[in-house]
Short mmCIF file of C-alpha atoms in Angstrom, two decimals:
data_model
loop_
_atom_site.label_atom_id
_atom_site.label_comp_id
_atom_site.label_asym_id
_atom_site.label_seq_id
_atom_site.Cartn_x
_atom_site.Cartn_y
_atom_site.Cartn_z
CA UNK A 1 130.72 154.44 66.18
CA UNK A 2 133.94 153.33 65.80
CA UNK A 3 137.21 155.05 63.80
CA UNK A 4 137.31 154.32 59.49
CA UNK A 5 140.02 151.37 59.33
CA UNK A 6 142.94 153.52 57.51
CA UNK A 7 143.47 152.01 53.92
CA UNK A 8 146.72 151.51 51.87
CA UNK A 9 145.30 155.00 49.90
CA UNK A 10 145.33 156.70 53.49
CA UNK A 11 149.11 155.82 54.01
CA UNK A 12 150.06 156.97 50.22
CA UNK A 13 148.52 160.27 50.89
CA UNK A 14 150.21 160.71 53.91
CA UNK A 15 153.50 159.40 53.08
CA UNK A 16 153.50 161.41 49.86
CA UNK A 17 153.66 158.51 47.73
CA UNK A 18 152.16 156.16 45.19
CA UNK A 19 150.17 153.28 45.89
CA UNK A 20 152.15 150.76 44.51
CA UNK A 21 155.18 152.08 46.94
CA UNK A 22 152.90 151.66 49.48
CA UNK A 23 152.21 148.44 48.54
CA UNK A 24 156.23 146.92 47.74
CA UNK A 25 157.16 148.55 51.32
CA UNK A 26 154.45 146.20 53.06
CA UNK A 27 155.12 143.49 51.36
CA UNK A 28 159.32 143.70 51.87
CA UNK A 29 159.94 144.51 48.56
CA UNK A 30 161.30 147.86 48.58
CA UNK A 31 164.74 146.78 47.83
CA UNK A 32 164.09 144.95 45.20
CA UNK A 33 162.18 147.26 43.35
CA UNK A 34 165.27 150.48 44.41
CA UNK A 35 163.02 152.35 46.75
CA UNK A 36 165.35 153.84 49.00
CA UNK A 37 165.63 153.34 52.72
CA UNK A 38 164.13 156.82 53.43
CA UNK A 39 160.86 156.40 51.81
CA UNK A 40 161.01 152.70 53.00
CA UNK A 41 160.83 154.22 56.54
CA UNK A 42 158.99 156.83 56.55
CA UNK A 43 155.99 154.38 54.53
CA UNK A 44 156.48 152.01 57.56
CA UNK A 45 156.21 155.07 60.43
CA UNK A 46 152.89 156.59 58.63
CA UNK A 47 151.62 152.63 58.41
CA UNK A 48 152.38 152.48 62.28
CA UNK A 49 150.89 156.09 62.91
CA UNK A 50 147.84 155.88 61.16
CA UNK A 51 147.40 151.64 62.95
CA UNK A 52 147.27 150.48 59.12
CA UNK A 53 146.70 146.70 59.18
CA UNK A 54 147.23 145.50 55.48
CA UNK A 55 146.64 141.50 56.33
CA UNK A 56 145.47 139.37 59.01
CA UNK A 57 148.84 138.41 59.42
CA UNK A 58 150.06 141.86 60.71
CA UNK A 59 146.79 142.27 62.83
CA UNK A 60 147.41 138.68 64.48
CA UNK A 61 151.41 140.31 64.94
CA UNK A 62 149.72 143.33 66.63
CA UNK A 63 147.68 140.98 69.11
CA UNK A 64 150.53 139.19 70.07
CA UNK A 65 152.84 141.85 70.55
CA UNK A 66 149.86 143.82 72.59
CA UNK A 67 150.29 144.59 76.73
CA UNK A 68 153.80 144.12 76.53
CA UNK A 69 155.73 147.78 76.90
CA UNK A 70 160.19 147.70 77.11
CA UNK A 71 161.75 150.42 78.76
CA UNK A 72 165.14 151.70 77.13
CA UNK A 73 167.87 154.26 77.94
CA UNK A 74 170.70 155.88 76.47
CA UNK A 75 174.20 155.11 76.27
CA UNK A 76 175.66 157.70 78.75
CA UNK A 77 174.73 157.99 82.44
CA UNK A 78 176.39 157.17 85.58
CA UNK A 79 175.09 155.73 88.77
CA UNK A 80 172.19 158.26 89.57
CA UNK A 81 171.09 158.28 85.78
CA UNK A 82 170.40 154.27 87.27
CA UNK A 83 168.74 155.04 90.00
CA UNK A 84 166.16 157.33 88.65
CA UNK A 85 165.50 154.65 85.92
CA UNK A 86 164.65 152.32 88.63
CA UNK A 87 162.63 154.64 90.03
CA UNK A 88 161.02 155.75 86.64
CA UNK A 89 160.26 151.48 86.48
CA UNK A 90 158.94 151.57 90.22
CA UNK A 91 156.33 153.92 90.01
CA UNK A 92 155.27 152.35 86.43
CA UNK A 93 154.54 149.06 87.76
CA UNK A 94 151.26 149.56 89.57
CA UNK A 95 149.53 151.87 87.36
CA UNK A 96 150.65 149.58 84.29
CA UNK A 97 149.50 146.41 85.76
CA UNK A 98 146.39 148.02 86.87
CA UNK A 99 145.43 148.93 83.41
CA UNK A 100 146.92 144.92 82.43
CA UNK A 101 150.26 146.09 80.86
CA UNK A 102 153.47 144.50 81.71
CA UNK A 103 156.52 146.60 81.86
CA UNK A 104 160.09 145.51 80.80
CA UNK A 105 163.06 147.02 81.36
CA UNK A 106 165.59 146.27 78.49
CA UNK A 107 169.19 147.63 79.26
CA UNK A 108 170.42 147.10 75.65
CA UNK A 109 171.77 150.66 73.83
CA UNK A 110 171.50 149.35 70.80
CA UNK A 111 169.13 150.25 67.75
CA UNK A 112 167.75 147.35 67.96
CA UNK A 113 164.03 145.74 66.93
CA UNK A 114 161.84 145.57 69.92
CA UNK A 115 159.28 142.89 70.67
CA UNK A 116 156.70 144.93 72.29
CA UNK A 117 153.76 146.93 71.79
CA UNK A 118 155.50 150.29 72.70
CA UNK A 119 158.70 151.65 74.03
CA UNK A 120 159.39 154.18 76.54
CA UNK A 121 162.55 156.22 76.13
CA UNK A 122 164.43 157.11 78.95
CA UNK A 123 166.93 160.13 79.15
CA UNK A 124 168.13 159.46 75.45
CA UNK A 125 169.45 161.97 72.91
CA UNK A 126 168.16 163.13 70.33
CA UNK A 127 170.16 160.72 68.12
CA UNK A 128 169.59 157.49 70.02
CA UNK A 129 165.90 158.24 69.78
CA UNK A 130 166.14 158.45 66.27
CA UNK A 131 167.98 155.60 65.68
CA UNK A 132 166.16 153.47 67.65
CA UNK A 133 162.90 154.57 65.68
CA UNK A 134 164.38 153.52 62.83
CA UNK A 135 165.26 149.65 63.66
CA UNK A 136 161.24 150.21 65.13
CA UNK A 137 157.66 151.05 63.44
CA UNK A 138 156.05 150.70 67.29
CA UNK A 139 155.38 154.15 68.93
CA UNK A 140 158.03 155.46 70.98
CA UNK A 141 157.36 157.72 74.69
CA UNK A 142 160.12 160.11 75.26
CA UNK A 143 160.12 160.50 79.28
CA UNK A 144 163.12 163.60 80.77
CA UNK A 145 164.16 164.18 77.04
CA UNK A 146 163.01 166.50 74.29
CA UNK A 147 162.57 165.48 70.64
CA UNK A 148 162.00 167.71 67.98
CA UNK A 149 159.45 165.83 66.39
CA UNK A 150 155.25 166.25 67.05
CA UNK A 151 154.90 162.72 66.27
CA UNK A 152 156.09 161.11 69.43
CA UNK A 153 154.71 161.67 72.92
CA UNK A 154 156.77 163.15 75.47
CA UNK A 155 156.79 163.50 79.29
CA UNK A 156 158.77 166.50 81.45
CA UNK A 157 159.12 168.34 84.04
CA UNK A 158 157.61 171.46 83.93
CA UNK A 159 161.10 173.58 85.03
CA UNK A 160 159.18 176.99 85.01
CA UNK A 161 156.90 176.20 87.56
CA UNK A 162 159.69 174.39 89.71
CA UNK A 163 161.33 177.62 89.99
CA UNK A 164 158.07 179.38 91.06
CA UNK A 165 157.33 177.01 93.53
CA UNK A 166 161.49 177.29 94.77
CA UNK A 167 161.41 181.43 94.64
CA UNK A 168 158.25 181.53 96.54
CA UNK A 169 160.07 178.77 99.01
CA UNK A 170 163.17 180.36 99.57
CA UNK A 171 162.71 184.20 98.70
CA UNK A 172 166.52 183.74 98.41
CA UNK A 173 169.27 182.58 96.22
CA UNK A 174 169.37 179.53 96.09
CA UNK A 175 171.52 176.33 94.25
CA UNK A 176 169.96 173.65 91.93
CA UNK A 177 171.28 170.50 91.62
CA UNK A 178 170.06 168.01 88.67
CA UNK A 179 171.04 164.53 87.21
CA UNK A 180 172.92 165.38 84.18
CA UNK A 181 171.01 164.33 81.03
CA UNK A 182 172.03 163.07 77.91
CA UNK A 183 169.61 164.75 75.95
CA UNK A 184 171.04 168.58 74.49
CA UNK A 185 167.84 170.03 74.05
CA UNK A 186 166.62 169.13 77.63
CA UNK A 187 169.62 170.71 79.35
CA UNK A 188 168.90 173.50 77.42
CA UNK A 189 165.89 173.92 78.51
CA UNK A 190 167.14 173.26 82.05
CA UNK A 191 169.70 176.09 81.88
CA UNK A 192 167.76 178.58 80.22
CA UNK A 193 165.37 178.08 83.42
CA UNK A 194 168.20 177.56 85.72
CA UNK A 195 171.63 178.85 83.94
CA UNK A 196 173.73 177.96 86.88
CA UNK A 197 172.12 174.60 87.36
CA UNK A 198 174.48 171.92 88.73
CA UNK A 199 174.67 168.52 86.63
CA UNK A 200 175.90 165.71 88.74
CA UNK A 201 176.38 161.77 87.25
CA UNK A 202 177.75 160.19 90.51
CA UNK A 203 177.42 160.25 94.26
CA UNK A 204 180.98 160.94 94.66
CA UNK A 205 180.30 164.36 93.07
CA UNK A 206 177.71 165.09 95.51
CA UNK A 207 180.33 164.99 98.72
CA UNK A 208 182.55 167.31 96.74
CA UNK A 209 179.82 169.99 96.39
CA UNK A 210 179.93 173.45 98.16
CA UNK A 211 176.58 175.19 98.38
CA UNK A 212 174.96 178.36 99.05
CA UNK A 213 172.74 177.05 101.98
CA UNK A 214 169.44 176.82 100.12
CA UNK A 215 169.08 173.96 97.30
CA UNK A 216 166.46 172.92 95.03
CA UNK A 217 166.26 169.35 94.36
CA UNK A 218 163.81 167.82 91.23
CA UNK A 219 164.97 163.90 90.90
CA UNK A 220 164.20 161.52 93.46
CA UNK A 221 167.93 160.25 93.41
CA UNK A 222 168.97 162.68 94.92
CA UNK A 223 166.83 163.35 97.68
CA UNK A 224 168.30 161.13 99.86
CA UNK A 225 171.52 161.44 98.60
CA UNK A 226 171.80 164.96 100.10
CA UNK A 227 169.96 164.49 103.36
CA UNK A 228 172.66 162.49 104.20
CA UNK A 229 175.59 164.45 103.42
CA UNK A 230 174.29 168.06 103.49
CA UNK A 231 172.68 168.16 106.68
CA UNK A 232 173.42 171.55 107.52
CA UNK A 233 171.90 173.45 104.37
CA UNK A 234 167.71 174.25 103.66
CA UNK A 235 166.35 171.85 100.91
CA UNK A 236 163.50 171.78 98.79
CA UNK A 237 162.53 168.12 97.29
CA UNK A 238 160.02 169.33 94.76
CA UNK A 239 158.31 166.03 93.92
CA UNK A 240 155.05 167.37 92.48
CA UNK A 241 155.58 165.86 89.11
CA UNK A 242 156.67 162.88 90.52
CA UNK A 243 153.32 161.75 91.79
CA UNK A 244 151.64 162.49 88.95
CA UNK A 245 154.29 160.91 86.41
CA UNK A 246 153.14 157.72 86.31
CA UNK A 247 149.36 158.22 85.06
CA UNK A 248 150.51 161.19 82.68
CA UNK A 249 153.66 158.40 81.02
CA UNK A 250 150.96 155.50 80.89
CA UNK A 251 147.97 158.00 79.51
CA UNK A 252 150.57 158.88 76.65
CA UNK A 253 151.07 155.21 75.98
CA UNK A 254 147.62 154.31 75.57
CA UNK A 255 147.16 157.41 73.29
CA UNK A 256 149.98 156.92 71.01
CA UNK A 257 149.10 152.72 70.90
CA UNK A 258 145.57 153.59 69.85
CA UNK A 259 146.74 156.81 67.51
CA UNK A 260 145.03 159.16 69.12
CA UNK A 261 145.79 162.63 67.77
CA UNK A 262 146.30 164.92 70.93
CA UNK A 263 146.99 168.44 71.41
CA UNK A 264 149.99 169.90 71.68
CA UNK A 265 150.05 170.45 75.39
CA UNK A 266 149.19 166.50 75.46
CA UNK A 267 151.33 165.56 72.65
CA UNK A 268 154.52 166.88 74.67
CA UNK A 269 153.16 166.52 78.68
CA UNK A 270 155.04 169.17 81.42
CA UNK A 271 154.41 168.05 84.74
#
C-alpha cells in the first residue's frame, strides 16, 4: 500500500501555521501578504520534508529535477581538503550510476539555488550548511561534518572505534594526523577522541612534521602522502569506513529523497 500523499493541512500542522500561510508561501506570495522570511522558509523546508506536491506543476519540477545529485564544499580548505573531495566523487560514481543517479560536482561556495534532486555537503560548517539550505528546499547530505539539526542526514567516521582499532594496533603511543576540517563541531569531536590530533591543509606541512614513530592515518589523502616521505616510521591506514562510505552516503540519499523517517543511528551514519 503505498504512503497518504501529505496535504496542504499536513504542512500547516507541522509548520505551526495556518492554512492560508501555507497556501500564500506556495503560491510566492508571502511577501506580498508580510509573512516574514522565517516562516516563508521554514513552510517551504516542511513542504520539501514531508514531499508535499501542491500542483502538477511542482510534481512535473520534481521529475525533471530527479537522478541528478551536485556535490558542494565549503569555502576553506587547501590542497588535501581537494583531494579527498575527489576521492569522496570517485568512489560515488559507481554505486550512483548503478542505482541510475548522476553525480555532479559543483565547486561554487556560494548560497546558491541548486538544480538537482539532492545535494551532498562536503566538509562545510555549520554556517555554510545553513545558508545553503536556505537558497534550497531539496534535501541536503552532510558527509565529514556535523550539523546540529535531526532533519538532515549525515555521514562520519566513527573516531571511537578508529582509536580501538589503532590502540589494539600499536599498544603504544602513537601520533594522528587528519585533514583539517572546516566544520567546529567535527573537530571537536575529533579532539575530544584524539586531543593531540594533528590538522594538516597542505602537503608542504606534511614534510615539516616530526613524529613519534607510530601514526594513525583516517583520510585517503594522506596515505600516500606519508609513505613517501615518512618511510622510516609504523603506519596505520585505517580505511574501514572508506569502503563502506559509498553505499552508507548513497543509502542516505535515497532515504532523505523519498522522506523516509530513519532512526537516529541512520539519521546521523558513523562508519
Amino acid at each position: 500500500m503505498s504512503a497518504k500523499r501529505a496535504t496542504i493541512k499536513d504542512v500547516a500542522k507541522v509548520a505551526g501555521v495556518g492554512i492560508t500561510t501555507v497556501s500564500y508561501v506556495i503560491n510566492g506570495r508571502y511577501k506580498e501578504m508580510r509573512i516574514s522570511e522565517a516562516t516563508m522558509k521554514k513552510v517551504l523546508q516542511v513542504a520539501n520534508a514531508l514531499n508535499y506536491s501542491p500542483n502538477p506543476f511542482a510534481a512535473g519540477l520534481k521529475t525533471i529535477l530527479a537522478r541528478f545529485v551536485t556535490v558542494r564544499t565549503g569555502i576553506s580548505g587547501g590542497t588535501l581538503h581537494h583531494l579527498e573531495i575527489m576521492s569522496l566523487l570517485d568512489d560515488l560514481l559507481d554505486v550512483m550510476g548503478q542505482n541510475g543517479y548522476s553525480i555532479i560536482y559543483n565547486p561554487s561556495k556560494k548560497a546558491e539555488k541548486l538544480s538537482a534532486e539532492a545535494c551532498v555537503c562536503f566538509n562545510m560548517s555549520s554556517e555554510e550548511f545553513f545558508a545553503l539550505g536556505d537558497e534550497n528546499f531539496i534535501p541536503l547530505i552532510a558527509i565529514d561534518s556535523i550539523i546540529d539539526d535531526p532533519m538532515f542526514y549525515q555521514v562520519n567516521l566513527d573516531y571511537a572505534k578508529a582509536k580501538a582499532k589503532a590502540d589494539e594496533y600499536f599498544n603504544a603511543p602513537y601520533d594522528y594526523v587528519a585533514v583539517a576540517s572546516a566544520n567546529d563541531a567535527l573537530r571537536n569531536e575529533i579532539l575530544a577522541v584524539f586531543p593531540e590530533t594533528i590538522f594538516v591543509s597542505e602537503l608542504s606541512e606534511i614534510q615539516a612534521l616530526r613524529l613519534k614513530g607510530n601514526l594513525l592515518l583516517t583520510h585517503s589523502s594522506l596515505f600516500k602522502a606519508f609513505a613517501a616521505t615518512h618511510r622510516d616510521i609504523n603506519i596505520l591506514n585505517y580505511d574501514a569506513h572508506l569502503a563502506v562510505r559509498p553505499q552508507v552516503v548513497f543509502d542516505s540519499i535515497k532515504n532523505a529523497v523519498n522522506r523516509i523517517q530513519a532512526d537516529g543511528a541512520s539519521h546521523s551514519a558513523k562508519i
